[in-house]
PDB file of C-alpha atoms in Angstrom:
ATOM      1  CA  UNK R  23      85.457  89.898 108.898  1.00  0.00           C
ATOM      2  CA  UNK R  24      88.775  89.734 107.362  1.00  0.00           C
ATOM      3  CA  UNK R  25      90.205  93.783 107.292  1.00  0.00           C
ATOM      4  CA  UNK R  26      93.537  95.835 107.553  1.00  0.00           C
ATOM      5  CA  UNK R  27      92.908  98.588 109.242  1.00  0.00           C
ATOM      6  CA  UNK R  28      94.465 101.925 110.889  1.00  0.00           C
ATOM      7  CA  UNK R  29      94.490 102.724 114.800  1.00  0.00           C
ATOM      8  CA  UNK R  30      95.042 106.387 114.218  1.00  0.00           C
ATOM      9  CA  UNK R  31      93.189 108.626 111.611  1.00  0.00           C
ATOM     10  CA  UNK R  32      95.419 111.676 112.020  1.00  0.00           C
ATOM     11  CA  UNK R  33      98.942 112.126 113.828  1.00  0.00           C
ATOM     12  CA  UNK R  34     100.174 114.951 114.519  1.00  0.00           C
ATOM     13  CA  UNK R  35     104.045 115.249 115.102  1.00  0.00           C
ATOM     14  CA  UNK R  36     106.788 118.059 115.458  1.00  0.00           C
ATOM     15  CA  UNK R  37     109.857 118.046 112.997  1.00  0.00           C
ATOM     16  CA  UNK R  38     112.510 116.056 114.531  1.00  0.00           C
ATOM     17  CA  UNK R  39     110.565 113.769 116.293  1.00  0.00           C
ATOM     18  CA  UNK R  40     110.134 109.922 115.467  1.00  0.00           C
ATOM     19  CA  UNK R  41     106.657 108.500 114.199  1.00  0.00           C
ATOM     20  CA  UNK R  42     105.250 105.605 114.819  1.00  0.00           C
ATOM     21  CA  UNK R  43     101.948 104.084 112.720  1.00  0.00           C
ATOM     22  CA  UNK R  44     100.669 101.554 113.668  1.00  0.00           C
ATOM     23  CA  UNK R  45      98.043  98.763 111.597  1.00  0.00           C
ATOM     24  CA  UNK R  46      96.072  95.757 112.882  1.00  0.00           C
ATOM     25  CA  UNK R  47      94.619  93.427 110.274  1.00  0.00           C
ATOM     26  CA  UNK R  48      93.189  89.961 111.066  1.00  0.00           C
ATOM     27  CA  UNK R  49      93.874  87.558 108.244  1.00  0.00           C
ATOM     28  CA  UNK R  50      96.491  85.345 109.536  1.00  0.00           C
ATOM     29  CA  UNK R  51      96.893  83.969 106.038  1.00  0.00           C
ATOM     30  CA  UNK R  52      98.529  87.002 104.499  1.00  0.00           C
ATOM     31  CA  UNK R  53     102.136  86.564 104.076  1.00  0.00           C
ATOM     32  CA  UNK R  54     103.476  90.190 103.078  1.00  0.00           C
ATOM     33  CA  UNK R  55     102.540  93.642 104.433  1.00  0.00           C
ATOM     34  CA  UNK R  56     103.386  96.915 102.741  1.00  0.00           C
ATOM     35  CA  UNK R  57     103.933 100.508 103.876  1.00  0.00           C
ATOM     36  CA  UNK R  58     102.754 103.132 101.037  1.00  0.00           C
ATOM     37  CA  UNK R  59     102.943 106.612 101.040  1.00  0.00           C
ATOM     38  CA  UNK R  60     100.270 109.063  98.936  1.00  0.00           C
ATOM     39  CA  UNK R  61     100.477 112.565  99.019  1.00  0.00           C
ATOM     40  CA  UNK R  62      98.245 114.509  97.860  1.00  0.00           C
ATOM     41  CA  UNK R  63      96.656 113.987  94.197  1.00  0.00           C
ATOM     42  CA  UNK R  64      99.323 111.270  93.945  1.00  0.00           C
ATOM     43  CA  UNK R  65      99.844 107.666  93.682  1.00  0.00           C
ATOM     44  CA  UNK R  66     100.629 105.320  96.695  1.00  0.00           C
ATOM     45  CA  UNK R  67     104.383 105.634  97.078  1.00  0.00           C
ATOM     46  CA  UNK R  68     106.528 102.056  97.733  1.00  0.00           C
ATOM     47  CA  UNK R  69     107.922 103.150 101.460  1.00  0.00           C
ATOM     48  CA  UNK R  70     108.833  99.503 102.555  1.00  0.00           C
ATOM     49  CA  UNK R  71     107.184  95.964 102.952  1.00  0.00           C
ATOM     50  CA  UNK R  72     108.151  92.830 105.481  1.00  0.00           C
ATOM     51  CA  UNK R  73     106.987  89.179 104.814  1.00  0.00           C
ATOM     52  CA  UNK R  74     105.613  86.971 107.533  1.00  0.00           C
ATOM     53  CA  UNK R  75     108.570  85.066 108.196  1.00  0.00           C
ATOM     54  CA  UNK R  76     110.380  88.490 109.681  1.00  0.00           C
ATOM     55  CA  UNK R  77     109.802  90.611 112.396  1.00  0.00           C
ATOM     56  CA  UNK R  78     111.652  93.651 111.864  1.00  0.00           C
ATOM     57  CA  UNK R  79     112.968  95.365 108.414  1.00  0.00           C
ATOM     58  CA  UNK R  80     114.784  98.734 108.447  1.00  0.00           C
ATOM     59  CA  UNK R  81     115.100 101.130 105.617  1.00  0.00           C
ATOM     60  CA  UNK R  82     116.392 104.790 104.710  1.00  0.00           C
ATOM     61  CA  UNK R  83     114.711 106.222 108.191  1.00  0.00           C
ATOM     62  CA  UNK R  84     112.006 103.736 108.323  1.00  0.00           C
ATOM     63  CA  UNK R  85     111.755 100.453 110.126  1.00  0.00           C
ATOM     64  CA  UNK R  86     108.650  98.314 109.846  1.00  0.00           C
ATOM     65  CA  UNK R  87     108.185  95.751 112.795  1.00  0.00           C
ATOM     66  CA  UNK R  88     105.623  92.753 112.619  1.00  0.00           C
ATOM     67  CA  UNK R  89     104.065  91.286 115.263  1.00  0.00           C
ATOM     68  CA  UNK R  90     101.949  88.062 114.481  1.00  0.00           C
ATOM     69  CA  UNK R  91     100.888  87.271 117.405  1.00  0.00           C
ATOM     70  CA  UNK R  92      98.535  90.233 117.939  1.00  0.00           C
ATOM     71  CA  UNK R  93      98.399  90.865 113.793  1.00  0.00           C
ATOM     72  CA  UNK R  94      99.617  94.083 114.164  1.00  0.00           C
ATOM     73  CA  UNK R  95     101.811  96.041 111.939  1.00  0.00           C
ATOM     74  CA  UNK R  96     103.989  99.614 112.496  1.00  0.00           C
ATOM     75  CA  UNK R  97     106.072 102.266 110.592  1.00  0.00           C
ATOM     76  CA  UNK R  98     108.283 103.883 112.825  1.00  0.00           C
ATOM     77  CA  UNK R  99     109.817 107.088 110.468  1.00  0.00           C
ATOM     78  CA  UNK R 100     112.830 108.482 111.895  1.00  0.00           C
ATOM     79  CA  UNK R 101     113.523 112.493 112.671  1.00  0.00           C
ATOM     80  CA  UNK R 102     110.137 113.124 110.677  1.00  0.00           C
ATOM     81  CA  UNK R 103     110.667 115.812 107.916  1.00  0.00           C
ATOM     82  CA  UNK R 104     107.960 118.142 106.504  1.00  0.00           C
ATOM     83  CA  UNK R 105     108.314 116.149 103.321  1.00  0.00           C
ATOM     84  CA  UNK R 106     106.798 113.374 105.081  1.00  0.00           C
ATOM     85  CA  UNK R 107     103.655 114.698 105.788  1.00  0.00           C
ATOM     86  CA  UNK R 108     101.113 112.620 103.664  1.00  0.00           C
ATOM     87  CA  UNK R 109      98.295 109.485 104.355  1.00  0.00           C
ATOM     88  CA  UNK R 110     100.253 106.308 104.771  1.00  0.00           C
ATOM     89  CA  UNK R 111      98.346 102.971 104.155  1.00  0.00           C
ATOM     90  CA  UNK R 112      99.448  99.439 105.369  1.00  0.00           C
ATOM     91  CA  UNK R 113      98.357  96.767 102.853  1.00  0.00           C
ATOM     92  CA  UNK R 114      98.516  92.838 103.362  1.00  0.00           C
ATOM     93  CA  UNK R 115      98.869  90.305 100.442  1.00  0.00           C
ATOM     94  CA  UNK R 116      96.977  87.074 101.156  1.00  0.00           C
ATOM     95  CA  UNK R 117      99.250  83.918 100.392  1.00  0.00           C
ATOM     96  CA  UNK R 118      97.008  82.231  97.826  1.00  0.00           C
ATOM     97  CA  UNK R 119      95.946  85.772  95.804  1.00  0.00           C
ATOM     98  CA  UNK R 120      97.829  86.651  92.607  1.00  0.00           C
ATOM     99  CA  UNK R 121      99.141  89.881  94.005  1.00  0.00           C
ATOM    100  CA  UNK R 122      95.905  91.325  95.361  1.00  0.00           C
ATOM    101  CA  UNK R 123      96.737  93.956  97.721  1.00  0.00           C
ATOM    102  CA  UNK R 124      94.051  94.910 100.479  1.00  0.00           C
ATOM    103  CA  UNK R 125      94.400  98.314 101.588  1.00  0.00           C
ATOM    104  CA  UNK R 126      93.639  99.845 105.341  1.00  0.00           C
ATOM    105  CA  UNK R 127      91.639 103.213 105.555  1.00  0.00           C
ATOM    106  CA  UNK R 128      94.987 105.242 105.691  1.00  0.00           C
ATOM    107  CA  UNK R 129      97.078 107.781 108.979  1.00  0.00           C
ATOM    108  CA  UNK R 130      96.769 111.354 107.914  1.00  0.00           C
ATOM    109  CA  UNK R 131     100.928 112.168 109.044  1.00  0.00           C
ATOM    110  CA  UNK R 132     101.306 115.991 109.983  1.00  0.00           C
ATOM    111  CA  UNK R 133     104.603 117.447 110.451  1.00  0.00           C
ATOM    112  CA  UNK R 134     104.460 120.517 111.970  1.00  0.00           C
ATOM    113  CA  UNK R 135     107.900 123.152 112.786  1.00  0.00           C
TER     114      UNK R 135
ATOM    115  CA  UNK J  17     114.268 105.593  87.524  1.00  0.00           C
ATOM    116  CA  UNK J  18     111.389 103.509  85.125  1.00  0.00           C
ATOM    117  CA  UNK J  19     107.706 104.487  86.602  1.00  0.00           C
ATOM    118  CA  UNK J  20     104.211 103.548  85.592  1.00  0.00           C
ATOM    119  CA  UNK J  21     102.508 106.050  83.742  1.00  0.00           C
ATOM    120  CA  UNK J  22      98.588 106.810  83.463  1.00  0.00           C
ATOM    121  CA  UNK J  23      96.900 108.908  80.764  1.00  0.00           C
ATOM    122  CA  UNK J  24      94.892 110.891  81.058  1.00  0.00           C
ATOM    123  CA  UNK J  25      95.545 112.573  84.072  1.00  0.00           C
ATOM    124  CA  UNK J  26      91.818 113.597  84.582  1.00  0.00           C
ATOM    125  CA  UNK J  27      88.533 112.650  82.679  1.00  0.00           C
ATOM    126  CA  UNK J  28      84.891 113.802  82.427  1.00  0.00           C
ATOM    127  CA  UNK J  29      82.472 112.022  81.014  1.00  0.00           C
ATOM    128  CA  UNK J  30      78.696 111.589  81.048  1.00  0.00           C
ATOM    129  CA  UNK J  31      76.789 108.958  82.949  1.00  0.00           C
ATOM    130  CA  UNK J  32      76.064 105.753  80.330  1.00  0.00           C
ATOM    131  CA  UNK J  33      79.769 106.413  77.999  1.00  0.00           C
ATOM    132  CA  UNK J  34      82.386 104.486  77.628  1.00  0.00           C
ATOM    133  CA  UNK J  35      86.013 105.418  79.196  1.00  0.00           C
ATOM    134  CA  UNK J  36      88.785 103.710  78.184  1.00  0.00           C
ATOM    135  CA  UNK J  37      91.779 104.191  80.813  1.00  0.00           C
ATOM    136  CA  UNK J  38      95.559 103.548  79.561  1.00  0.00           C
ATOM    137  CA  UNK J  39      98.613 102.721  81.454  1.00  0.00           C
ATOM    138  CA  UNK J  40     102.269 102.423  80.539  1.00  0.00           C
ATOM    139  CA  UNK J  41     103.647  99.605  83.301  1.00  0.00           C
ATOM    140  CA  UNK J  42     107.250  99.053  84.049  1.00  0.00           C
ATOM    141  CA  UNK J  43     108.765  97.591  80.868  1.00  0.00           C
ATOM    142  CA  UNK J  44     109.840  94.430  82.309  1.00  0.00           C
ATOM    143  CA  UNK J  45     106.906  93.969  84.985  1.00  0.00           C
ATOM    144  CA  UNK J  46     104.759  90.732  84.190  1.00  0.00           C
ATOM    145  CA  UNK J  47     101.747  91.450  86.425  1.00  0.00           C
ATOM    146  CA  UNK J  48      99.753  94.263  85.947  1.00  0.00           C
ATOM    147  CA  UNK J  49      96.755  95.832  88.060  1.00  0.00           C
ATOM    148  CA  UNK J  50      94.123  98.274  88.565  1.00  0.00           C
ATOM    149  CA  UNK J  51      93.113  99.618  91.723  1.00  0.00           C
ATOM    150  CA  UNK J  52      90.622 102.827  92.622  1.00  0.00           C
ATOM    151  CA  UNK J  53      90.573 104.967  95.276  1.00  0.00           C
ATOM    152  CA  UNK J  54      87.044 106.676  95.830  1.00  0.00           C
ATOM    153  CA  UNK J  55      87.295 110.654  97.230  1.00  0.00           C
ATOM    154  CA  UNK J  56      88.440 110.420 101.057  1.00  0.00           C
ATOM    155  CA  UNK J  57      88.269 106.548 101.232  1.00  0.00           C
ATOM    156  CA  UNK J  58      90.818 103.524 101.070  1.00  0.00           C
ATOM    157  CA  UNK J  59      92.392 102.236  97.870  1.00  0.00           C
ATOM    158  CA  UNK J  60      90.139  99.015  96.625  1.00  0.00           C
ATOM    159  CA  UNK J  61      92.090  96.686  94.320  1.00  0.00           C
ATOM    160  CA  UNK J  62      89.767  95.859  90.893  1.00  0.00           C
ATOM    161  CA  UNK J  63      91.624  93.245  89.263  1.00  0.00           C
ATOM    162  CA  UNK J  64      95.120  91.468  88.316  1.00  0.00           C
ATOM    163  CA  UNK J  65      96.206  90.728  84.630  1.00  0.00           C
ATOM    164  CA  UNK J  66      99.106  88.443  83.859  1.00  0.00           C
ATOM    165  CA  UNK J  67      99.936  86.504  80.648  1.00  0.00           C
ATOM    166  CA  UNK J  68      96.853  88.106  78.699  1.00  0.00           C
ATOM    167  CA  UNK J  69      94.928  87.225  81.034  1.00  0.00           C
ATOM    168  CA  UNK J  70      92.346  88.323  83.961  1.00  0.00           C
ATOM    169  CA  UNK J  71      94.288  86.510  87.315  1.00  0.00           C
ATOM    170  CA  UNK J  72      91.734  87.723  90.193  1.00  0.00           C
ATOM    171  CA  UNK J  73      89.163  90.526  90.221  1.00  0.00           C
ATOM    172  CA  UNK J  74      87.406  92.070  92.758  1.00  0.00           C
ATOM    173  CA  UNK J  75      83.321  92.102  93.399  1.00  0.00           C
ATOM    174  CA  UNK J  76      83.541  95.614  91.796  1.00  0.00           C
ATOM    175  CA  UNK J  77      84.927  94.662  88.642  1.00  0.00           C
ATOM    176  CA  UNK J  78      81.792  93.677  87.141  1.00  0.00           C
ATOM    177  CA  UNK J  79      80.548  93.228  83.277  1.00  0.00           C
ATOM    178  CA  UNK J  80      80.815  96.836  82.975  1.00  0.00           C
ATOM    179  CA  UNK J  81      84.620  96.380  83.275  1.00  0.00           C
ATOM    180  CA  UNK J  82      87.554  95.384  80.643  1.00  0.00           C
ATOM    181  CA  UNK J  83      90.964  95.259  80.960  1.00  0.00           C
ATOM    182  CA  UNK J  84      92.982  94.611  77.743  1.00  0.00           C
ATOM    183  CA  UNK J  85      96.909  94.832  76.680  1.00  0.00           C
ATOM    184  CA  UNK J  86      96.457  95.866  73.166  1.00  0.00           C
ATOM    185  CA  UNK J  87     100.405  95.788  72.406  1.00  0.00           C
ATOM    186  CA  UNK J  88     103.488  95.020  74.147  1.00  0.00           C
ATOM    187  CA  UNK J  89     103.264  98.434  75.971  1.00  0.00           C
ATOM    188  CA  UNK J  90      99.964  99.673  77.212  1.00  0.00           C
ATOM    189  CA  UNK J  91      97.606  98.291  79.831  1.00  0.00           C
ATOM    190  CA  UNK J  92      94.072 100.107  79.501  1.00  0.00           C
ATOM    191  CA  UNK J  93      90.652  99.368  81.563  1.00  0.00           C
ATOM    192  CA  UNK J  94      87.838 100.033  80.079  1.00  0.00           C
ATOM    193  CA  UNK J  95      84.360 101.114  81.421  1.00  0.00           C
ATOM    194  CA  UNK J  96      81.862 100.421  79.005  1.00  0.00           C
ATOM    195  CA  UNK J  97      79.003 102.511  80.627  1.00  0.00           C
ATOM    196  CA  UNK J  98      80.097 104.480  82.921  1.00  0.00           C
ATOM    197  CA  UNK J  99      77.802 105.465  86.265  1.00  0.00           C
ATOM    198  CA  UNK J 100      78.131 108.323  88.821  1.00  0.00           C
ATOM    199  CA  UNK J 101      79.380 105.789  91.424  1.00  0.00           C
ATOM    200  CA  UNK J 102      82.462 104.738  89.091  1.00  0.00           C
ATOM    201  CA  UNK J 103      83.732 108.305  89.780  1.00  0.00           C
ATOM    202  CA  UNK J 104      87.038 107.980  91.435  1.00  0.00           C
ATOM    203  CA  UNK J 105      90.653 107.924  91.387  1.00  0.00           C
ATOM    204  CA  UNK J 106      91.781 104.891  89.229  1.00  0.00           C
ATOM    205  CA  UNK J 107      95.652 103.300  89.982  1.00  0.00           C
ATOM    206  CA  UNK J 108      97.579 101.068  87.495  1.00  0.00           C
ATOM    207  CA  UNK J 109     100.125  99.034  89.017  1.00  0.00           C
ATOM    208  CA  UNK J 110     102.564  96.747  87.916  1.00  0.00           C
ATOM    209  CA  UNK J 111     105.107  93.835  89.588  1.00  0.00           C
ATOM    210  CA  UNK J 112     107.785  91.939  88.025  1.00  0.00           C
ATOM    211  CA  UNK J 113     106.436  88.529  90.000  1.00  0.00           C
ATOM    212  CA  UNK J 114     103.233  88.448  91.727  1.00  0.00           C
ATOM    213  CA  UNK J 115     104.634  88.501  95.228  1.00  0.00           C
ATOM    214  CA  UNK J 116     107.084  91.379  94.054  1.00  0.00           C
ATOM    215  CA  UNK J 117     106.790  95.109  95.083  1.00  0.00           C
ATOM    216  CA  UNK J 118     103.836  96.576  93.201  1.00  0.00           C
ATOM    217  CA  UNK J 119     104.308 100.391  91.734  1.00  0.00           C
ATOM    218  CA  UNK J 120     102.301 102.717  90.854  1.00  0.00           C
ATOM    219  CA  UNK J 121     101.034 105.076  88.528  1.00  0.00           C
ATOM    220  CA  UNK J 122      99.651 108.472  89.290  1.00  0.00           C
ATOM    221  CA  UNK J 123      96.346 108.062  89.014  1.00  0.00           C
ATOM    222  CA  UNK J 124      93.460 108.718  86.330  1.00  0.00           C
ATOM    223  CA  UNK J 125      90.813 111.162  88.131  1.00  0.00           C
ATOM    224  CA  UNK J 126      87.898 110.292  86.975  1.00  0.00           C
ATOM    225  CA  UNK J 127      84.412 112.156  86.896  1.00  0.00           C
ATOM    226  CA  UNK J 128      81.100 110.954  86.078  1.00  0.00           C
ATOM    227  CA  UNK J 129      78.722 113.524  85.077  1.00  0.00           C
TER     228      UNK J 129
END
C-alpha cells in the first residue's frame, strides 16, 4: 500500500558526530516531504521540508536529500547536540490533497556525551 | 515568533461526553488542521478546514467529529461522544497556503475514562 515509513526505530549517536535518518515512502505522487521534530510531550517541530522537483536542501545544520528514484528520503543533522535528541518523523504531501500530511512511524535520535 | 496554541493542555472525560477542543492558529494562516497522535504511535492527520469549510478528512473523522471556527480566532474540534479509543494526543495545525509549511500546536492530551 501507499506508506512513509522509517528504516531505523532508534539511533543512537555520540555528541559531535553527524546523523543521518533516513525515510522510504512509496507514493510517487507526493510532491513535498517534511522533516519534524517532537520531543517529548510536545508538538512536531518544523525542522525542514524539500519538494519533488529538488534533490538536496540545506538548513541551520541540517540538509535533507531526496532521492526519487528509490523514494527515499534523509536528514543528515550536523555535529549532533544533546538538544537534538527527540523522535523525528518524515511526512509526504500528496499533490492532489489539500495539505494532508501523512506521517511515518518516527527515529527515536539519542545523543549521548 | 506567532505559534499555534491549544487549550486545554490535558482533558479527562468519561466515555459517551462531549469534548470540545480549541485552537488559536497563526493569525494570518488560511488552512487549518487537526491531527492525533495515539500513545507510542505515528501522527494520523483527521481533517483540513479552509474557507469555513471541511477540505479533506480522514476515515477517522467520522460523525462523531466537528470542526467549527466560531470567530475570526479560534479553531475547535469537537467530539460529540467521546470513546476510550479517541484517547490520544490531538495537534492543531495551521498553513498560510495549502502547500505551505504547516505548524503546530502543542497538543491537547486527551483521556477517555
Amino acid at each position: 500500500g501507499e506508506s512513509v515509513g522509517l528504516h531505523l526505530p532508534t539511533l543512537s549517536v555520540q555528541e559531535g558526530d553527524n546523523s543521518i535518518i533516513n525515510c522510504a515512502y512509496s507514493n510517487s505522487a507526493s510532491d513535498y516531504f517534511i522533516w519534524y521534530k517532537q520531543e517529548s510531550g510536545k508538538g512536531p517541530q518544523f525542522i525542514i521540508d524539500i519538494r519533488s522537483n529538488m534533490d538536496k536542501r540545506q538548513g541551520q545544520r541540517v540538509t535533507v536529500l531526496l532521492n526519487k528514484t528509490v523514494k527515499h528520503l534523509s536528514l543528515q543533522i550536523a555535529a549532533t547536540q544533546p538538544g537534538d535528541s527527540a523522535v523525528y518523523f518524515c511526512a509526504e504531501r500528496k499533490t492532489d490533497s489539500w495539505g494532508k500530511l501523512q506521517f511515518g512511524a518516527g527515529t527515536q535520535v539519542v545523543v549521548t556525551p | 515568533e506567532p505559534e499555534v496554541t491549544q487549550t486545554p493542555s490535558h482533558q479527562v472525560t468519561q466515555m459517551g461526553q462531549e469534548v470540545i477542543l480549541r485552537c488559536v492558529p497563526i493569525s494570518n494562516h488560511l488552512y487549518f488542521y487537526w491531527y492525533r497522535q495515539i500513545l507510542g504511535q505515528k501522527v494520523e492527520f483527521l481533517v483540513s478546514f479552509y474557507n469555513n469549510e471541511i477540505s479533506e478528512k480522514s476515515e477517522i473523522f467520522d460523525d462523531q467529529f466537528s470542526v467549527e471556527r466560531p470567530d475570526g480566532s479560534n479553531f475547535t474540534l469537537k467530539i460529540r461522544s467521546t470513546k476510550l479509543e479517541d484517547s490520544a494526543m490531538y495537534f492543531c495545525a495551521s498553513s498560510r497556503d495549502s502547500g505551505e509549511t504547516q505548524y503546530f500546536g502543542p497538543g491537547t492530551r486527551l483521556l477517555v475514562l
